[in-house]
PDB file of C-alpha atoms in Angstrom:
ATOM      1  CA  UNK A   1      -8.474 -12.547   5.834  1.00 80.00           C
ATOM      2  CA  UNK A   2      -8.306  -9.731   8.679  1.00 79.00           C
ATOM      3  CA  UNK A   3      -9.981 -10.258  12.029  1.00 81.00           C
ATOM      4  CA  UNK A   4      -8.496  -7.278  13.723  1.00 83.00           C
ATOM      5  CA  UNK A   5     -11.412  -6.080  15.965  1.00 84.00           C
ATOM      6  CA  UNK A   6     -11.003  -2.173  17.029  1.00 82.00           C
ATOM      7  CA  UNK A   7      -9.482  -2.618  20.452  1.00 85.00           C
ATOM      8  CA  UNK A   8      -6.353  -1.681  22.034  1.00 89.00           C
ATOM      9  CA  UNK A   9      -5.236  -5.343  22.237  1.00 87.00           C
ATOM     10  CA  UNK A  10      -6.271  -6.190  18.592  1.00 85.00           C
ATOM     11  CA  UNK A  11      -4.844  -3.354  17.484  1.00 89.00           C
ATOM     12  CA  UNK A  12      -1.473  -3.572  19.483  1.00 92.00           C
ATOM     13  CA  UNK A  13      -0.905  -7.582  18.583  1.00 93.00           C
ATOM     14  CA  UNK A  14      -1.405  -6.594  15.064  1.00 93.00           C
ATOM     15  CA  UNK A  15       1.252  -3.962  15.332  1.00 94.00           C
ATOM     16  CA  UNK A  16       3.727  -5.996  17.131  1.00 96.00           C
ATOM     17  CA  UNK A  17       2.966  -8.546  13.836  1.00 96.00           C
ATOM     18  CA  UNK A  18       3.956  -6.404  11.583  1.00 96.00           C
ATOM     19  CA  UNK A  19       6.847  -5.056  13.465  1.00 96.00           C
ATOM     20  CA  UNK A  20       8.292  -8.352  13.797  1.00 97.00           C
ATOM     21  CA  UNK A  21       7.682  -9.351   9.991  1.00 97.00           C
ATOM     22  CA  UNK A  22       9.426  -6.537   9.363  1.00 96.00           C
ATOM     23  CA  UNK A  23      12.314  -7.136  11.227  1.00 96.00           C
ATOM     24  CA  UNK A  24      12.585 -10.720  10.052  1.00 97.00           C
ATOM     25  CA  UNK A  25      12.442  -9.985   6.704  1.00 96.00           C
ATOM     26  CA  UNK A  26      15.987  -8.061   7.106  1.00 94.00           C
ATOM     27  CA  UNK A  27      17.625 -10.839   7.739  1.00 95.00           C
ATOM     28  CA  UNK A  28      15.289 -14.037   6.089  1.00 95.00           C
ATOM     29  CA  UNK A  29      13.395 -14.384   2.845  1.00 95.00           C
ATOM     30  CA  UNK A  30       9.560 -14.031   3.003  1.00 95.00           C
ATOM     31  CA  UNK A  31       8.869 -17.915   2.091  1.00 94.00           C
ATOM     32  CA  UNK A  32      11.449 -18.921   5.042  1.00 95.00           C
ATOM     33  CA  UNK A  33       8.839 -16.997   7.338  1.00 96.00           C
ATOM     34  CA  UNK A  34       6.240 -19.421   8.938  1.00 97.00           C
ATOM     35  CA  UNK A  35       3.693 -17.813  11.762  1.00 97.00           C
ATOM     36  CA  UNK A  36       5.983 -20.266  14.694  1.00 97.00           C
ATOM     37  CA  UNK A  37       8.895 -18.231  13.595  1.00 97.00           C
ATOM     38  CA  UNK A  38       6.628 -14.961  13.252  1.00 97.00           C
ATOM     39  CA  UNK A  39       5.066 -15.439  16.881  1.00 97.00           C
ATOM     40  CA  UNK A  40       8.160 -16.457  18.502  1.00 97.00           C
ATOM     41  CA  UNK A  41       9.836 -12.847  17.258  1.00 97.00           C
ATOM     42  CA  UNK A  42       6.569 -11.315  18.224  1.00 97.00           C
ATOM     43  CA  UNK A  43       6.554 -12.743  21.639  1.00 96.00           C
ATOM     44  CA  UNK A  44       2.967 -13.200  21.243  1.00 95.00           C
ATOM     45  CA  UNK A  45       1.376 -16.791  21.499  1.00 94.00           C
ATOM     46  CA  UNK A  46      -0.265 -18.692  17.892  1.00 95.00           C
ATOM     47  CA  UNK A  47      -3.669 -18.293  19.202  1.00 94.00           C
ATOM     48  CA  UNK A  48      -3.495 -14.525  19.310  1.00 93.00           C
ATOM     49  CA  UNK A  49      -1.778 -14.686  15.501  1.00 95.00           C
ATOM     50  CA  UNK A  50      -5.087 -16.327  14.563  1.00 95.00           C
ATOM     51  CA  UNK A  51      -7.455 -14.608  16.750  1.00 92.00           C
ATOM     52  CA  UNK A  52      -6.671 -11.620  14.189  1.00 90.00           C
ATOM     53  CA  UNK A  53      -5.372 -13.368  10.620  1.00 94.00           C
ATOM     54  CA  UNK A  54      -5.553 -16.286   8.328  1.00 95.00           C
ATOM     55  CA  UNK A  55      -2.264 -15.925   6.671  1.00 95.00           C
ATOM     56  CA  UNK A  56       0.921 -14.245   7.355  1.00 96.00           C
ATOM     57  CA  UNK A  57       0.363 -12.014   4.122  1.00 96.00           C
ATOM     58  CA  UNK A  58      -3.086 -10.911   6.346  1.00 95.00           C
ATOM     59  CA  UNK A  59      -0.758  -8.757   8.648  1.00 96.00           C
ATOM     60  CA  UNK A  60       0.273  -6.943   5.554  1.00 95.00           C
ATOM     61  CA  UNK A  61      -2.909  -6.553   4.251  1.00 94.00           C
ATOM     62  CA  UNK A  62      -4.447  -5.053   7.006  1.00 93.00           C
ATOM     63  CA  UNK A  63      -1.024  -2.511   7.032  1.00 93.00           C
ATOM     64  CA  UNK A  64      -1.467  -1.898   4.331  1.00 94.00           C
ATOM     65  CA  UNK A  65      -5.408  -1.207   4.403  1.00 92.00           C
ATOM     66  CA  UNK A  66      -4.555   1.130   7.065  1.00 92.00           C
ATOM     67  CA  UNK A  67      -1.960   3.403   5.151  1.00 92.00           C
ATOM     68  CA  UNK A  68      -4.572   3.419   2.616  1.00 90.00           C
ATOM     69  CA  UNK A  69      -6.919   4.894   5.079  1.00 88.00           C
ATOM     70  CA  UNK A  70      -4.616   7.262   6.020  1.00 88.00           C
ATOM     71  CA  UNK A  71      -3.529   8.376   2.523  1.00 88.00           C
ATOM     72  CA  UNK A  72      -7.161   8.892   1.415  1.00 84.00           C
ATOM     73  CA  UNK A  73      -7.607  11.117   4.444  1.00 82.00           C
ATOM     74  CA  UNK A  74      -4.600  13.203   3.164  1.00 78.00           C
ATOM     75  CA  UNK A  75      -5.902  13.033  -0.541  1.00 77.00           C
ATOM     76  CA  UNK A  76      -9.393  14.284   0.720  1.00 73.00           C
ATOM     77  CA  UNK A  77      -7.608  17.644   0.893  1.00 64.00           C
ATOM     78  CA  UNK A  78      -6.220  17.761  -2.971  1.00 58.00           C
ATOM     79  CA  UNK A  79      -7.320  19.639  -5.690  1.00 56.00           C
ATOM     80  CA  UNK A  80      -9.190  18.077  -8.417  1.00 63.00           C
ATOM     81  CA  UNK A  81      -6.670  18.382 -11.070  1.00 72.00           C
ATOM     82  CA  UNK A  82      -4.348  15.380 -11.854  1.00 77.00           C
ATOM     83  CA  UNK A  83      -1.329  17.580 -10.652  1.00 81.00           C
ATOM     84  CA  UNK A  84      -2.486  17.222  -7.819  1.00 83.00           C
ATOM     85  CA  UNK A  85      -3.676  14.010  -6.957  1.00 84.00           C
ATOM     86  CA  UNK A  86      -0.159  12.488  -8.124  1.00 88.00           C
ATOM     87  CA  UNK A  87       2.188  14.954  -6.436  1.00 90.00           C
ATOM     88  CA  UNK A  88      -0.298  14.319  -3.123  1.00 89.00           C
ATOM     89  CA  UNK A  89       0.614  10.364  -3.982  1.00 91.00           C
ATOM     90  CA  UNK A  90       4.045  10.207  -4.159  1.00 95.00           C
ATOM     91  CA  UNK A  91       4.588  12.657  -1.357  1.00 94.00           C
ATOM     92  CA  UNK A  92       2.470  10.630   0.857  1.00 93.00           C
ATOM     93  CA  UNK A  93       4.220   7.871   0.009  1.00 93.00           C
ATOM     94  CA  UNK A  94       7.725   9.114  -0.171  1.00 94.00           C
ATOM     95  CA  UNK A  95       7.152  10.015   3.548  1.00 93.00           C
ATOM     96  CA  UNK A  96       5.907   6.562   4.160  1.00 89.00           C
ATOM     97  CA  UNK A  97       8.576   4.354   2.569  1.00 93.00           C
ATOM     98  CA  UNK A  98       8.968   1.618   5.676  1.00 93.00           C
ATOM     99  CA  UNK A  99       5.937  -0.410   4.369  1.00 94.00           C
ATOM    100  CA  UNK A 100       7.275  -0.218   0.795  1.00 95.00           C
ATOM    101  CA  UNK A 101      10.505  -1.306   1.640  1.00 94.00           C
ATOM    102  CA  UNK A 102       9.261  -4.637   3.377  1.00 95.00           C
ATOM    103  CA  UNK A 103       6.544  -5.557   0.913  1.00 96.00           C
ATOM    104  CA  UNK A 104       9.549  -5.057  -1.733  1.00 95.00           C
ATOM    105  CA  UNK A 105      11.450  -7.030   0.519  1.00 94.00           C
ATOM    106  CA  UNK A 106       8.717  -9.650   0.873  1.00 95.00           C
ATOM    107  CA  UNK A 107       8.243  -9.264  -3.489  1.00 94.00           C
ATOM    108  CA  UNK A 108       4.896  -8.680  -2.078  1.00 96.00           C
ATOM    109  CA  UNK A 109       3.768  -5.251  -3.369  1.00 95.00           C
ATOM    110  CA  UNK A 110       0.593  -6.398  -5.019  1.00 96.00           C
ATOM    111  CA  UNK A 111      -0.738  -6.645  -1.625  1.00 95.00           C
ATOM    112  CA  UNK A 112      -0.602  -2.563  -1.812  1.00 95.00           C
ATOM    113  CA  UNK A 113      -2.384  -2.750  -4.805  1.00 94.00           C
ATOM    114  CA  UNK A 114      -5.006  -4.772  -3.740  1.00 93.00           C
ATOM    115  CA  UNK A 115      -5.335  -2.238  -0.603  1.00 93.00           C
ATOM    116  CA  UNK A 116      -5.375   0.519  -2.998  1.00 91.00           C
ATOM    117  CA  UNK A 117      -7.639  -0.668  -5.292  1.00 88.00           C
ATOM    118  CA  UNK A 118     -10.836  -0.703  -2.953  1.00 82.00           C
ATOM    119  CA  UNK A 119     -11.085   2.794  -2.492  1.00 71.00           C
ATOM    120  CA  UNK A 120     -12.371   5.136  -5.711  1.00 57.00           C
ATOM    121  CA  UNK A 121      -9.735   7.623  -5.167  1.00 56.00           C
ATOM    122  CA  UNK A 122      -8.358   5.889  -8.669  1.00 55.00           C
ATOM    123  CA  UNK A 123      -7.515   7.984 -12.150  1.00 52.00           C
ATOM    124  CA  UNK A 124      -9.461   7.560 -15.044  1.00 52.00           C
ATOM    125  CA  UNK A 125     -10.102   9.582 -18.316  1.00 48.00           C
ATOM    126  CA  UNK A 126     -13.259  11.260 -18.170  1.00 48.00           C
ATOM    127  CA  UNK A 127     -13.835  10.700 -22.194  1.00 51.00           C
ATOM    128  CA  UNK A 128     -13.828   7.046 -21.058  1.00 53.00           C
ATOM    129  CA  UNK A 129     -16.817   4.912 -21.736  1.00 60.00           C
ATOM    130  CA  UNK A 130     -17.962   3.546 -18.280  1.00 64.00           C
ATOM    131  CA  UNK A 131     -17.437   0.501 -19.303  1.00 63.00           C
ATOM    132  CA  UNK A 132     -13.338   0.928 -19.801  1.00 68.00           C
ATOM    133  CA  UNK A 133     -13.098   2.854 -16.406  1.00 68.00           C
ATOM    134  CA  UNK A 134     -12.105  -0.023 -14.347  1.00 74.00           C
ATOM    135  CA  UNK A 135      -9.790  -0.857 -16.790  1.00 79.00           C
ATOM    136  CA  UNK A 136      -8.117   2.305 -17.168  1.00 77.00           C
ATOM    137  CA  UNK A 137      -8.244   2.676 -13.276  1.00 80.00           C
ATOM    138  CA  UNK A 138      -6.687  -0.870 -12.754  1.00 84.00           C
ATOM    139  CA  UNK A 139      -3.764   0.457 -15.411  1.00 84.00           C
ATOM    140  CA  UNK A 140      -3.348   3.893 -13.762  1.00 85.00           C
ATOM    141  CA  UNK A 141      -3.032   2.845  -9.944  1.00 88.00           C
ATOM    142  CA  UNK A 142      -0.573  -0.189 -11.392  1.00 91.00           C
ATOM    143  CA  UNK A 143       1.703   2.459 -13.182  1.00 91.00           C
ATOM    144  CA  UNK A 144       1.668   4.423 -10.102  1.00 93.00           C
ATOM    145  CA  UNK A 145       2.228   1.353  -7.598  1.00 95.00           C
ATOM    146  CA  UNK A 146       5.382   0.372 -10.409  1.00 95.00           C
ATOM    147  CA  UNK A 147       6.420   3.591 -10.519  1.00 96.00           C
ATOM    148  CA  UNK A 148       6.507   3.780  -6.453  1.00 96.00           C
ATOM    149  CA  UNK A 149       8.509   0.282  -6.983  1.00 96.00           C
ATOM    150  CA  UNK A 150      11.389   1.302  -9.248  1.00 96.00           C
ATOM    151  CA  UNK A 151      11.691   4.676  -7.065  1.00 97.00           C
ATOM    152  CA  UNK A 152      12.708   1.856  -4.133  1.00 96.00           C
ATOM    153  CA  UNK A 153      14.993  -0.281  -6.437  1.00 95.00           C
ATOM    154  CA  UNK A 154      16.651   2.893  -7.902  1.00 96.00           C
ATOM    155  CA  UNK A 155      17.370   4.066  -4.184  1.00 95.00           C
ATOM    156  CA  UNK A 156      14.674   6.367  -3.823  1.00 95.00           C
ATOM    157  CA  UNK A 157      16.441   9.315  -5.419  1.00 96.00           C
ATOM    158  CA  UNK A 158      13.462  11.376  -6.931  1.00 97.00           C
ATOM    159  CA  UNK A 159      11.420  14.140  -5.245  1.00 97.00           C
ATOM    160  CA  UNK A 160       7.603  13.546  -5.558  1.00 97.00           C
ATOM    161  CA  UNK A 161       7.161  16.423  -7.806  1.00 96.00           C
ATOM    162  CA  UNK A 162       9.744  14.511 -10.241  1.00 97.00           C
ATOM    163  CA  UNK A 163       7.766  11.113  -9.916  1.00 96.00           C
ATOM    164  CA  UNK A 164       4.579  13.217 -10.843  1.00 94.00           C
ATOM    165  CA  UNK A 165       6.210  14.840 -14.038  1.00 93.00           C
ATOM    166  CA  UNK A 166       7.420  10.877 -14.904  1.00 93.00           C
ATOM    167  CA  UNK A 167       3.798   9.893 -14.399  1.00 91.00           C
ATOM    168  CA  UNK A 168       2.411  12.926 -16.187  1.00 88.00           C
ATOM    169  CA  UNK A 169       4.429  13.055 -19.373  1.00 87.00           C
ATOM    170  CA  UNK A 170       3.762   8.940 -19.340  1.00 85.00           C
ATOM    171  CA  UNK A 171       0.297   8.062 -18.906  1.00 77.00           C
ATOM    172  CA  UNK A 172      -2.294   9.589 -21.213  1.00 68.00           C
ATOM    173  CA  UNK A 173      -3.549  12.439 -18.878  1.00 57.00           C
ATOM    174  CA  UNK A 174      -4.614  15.309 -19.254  1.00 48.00           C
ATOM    175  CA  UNK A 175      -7.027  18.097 -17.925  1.00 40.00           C
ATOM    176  CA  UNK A 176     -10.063  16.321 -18.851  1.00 46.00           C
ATOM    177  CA  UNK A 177      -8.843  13.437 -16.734  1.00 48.00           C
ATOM    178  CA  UNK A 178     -10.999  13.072 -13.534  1.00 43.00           C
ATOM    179  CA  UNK A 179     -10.527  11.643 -10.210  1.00 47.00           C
ATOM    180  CA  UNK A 180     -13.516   9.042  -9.440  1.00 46.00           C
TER     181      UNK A 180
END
């Protein structure tokens, strides 16, 4: 669990976290990591580590709750067509590969998902019954977190327009899909 207040120091520690996680991970695997070898990169003393997380995993769960913010503030401004929506996705995230790299480097990208997930920004089928919605949202923002995944594995080759026509022609949607 997160304990990052909204203060310059919170905020900066919890940065400086995540920058060093980062940089460990190039050279260590995630399960080596322990939060004595995490502060000592971070220069930052254990106290302040658990003044603002539980968990190592926390400091990627709250960056990755924040890129979430930040992409839902971008896909505020979409259209309401499915075209859209996935061609705003993958070109906020194809701008904003650094956190997908290290969760993939951490074979943590579920915590994205989980981040993701909160927010109703997700796809679902409008000729849904309401009770398979949460299903079909669940499938939809896993096919799109997968499909970010193998985009990073296959070198990150595609445009975002491409990853949308792969999504598109994949998944069952079409116009009477909705955004919820």
């Amino acid at each position: 669990m997160t304990h990052v207040k909204n203060d310059k120091r919170s905020q900066r520690t919890s940065e400086v976290l995540y920058i060093s996680l980062a940089k460990l991970l190039e050279s260590r695997n995630f399960a080596d990591i322990n939060v004595s070898t995490l502060v000592r990169k971070a220069q930052i003393g254990r106290s302040s580590f658990y003044r603002n997380f539980d968990t190592i995993e926390d400091v990627f769960s709250y960056q990755c709750e924040k890129e979430a913010e930040d992409f839902y503030q971008a896909v505020t401004e979409r259209k309401d067509d499915i075209g859209s929506f996935l061609l705003t996705f993958f070109s906020y995230w194809t701008k904003n590969t650094s956190l997908l790299v290290t969760l993939k480097k951490a074979d943590r990208i579920d915590i994205l998902f989980n981040a993701l997930k909160k927010n109703p920004f997700l796809v679902s089928p409008l000729s849904a019954a309401d009770r398979d919605r949460g299903y079909l949202s669940m499938i939809y923002l896993g096919s799109l977190i997968t499909t970010l995944s193998c985009w990073i594995d296959k070198g990150e080759k595609e445009t975002p327009t491409q990853l949308a026509s792969i999504v598109k022609q994949s998944l069952p949607l079409n116009r009477e899909s909705i955004l919820t």
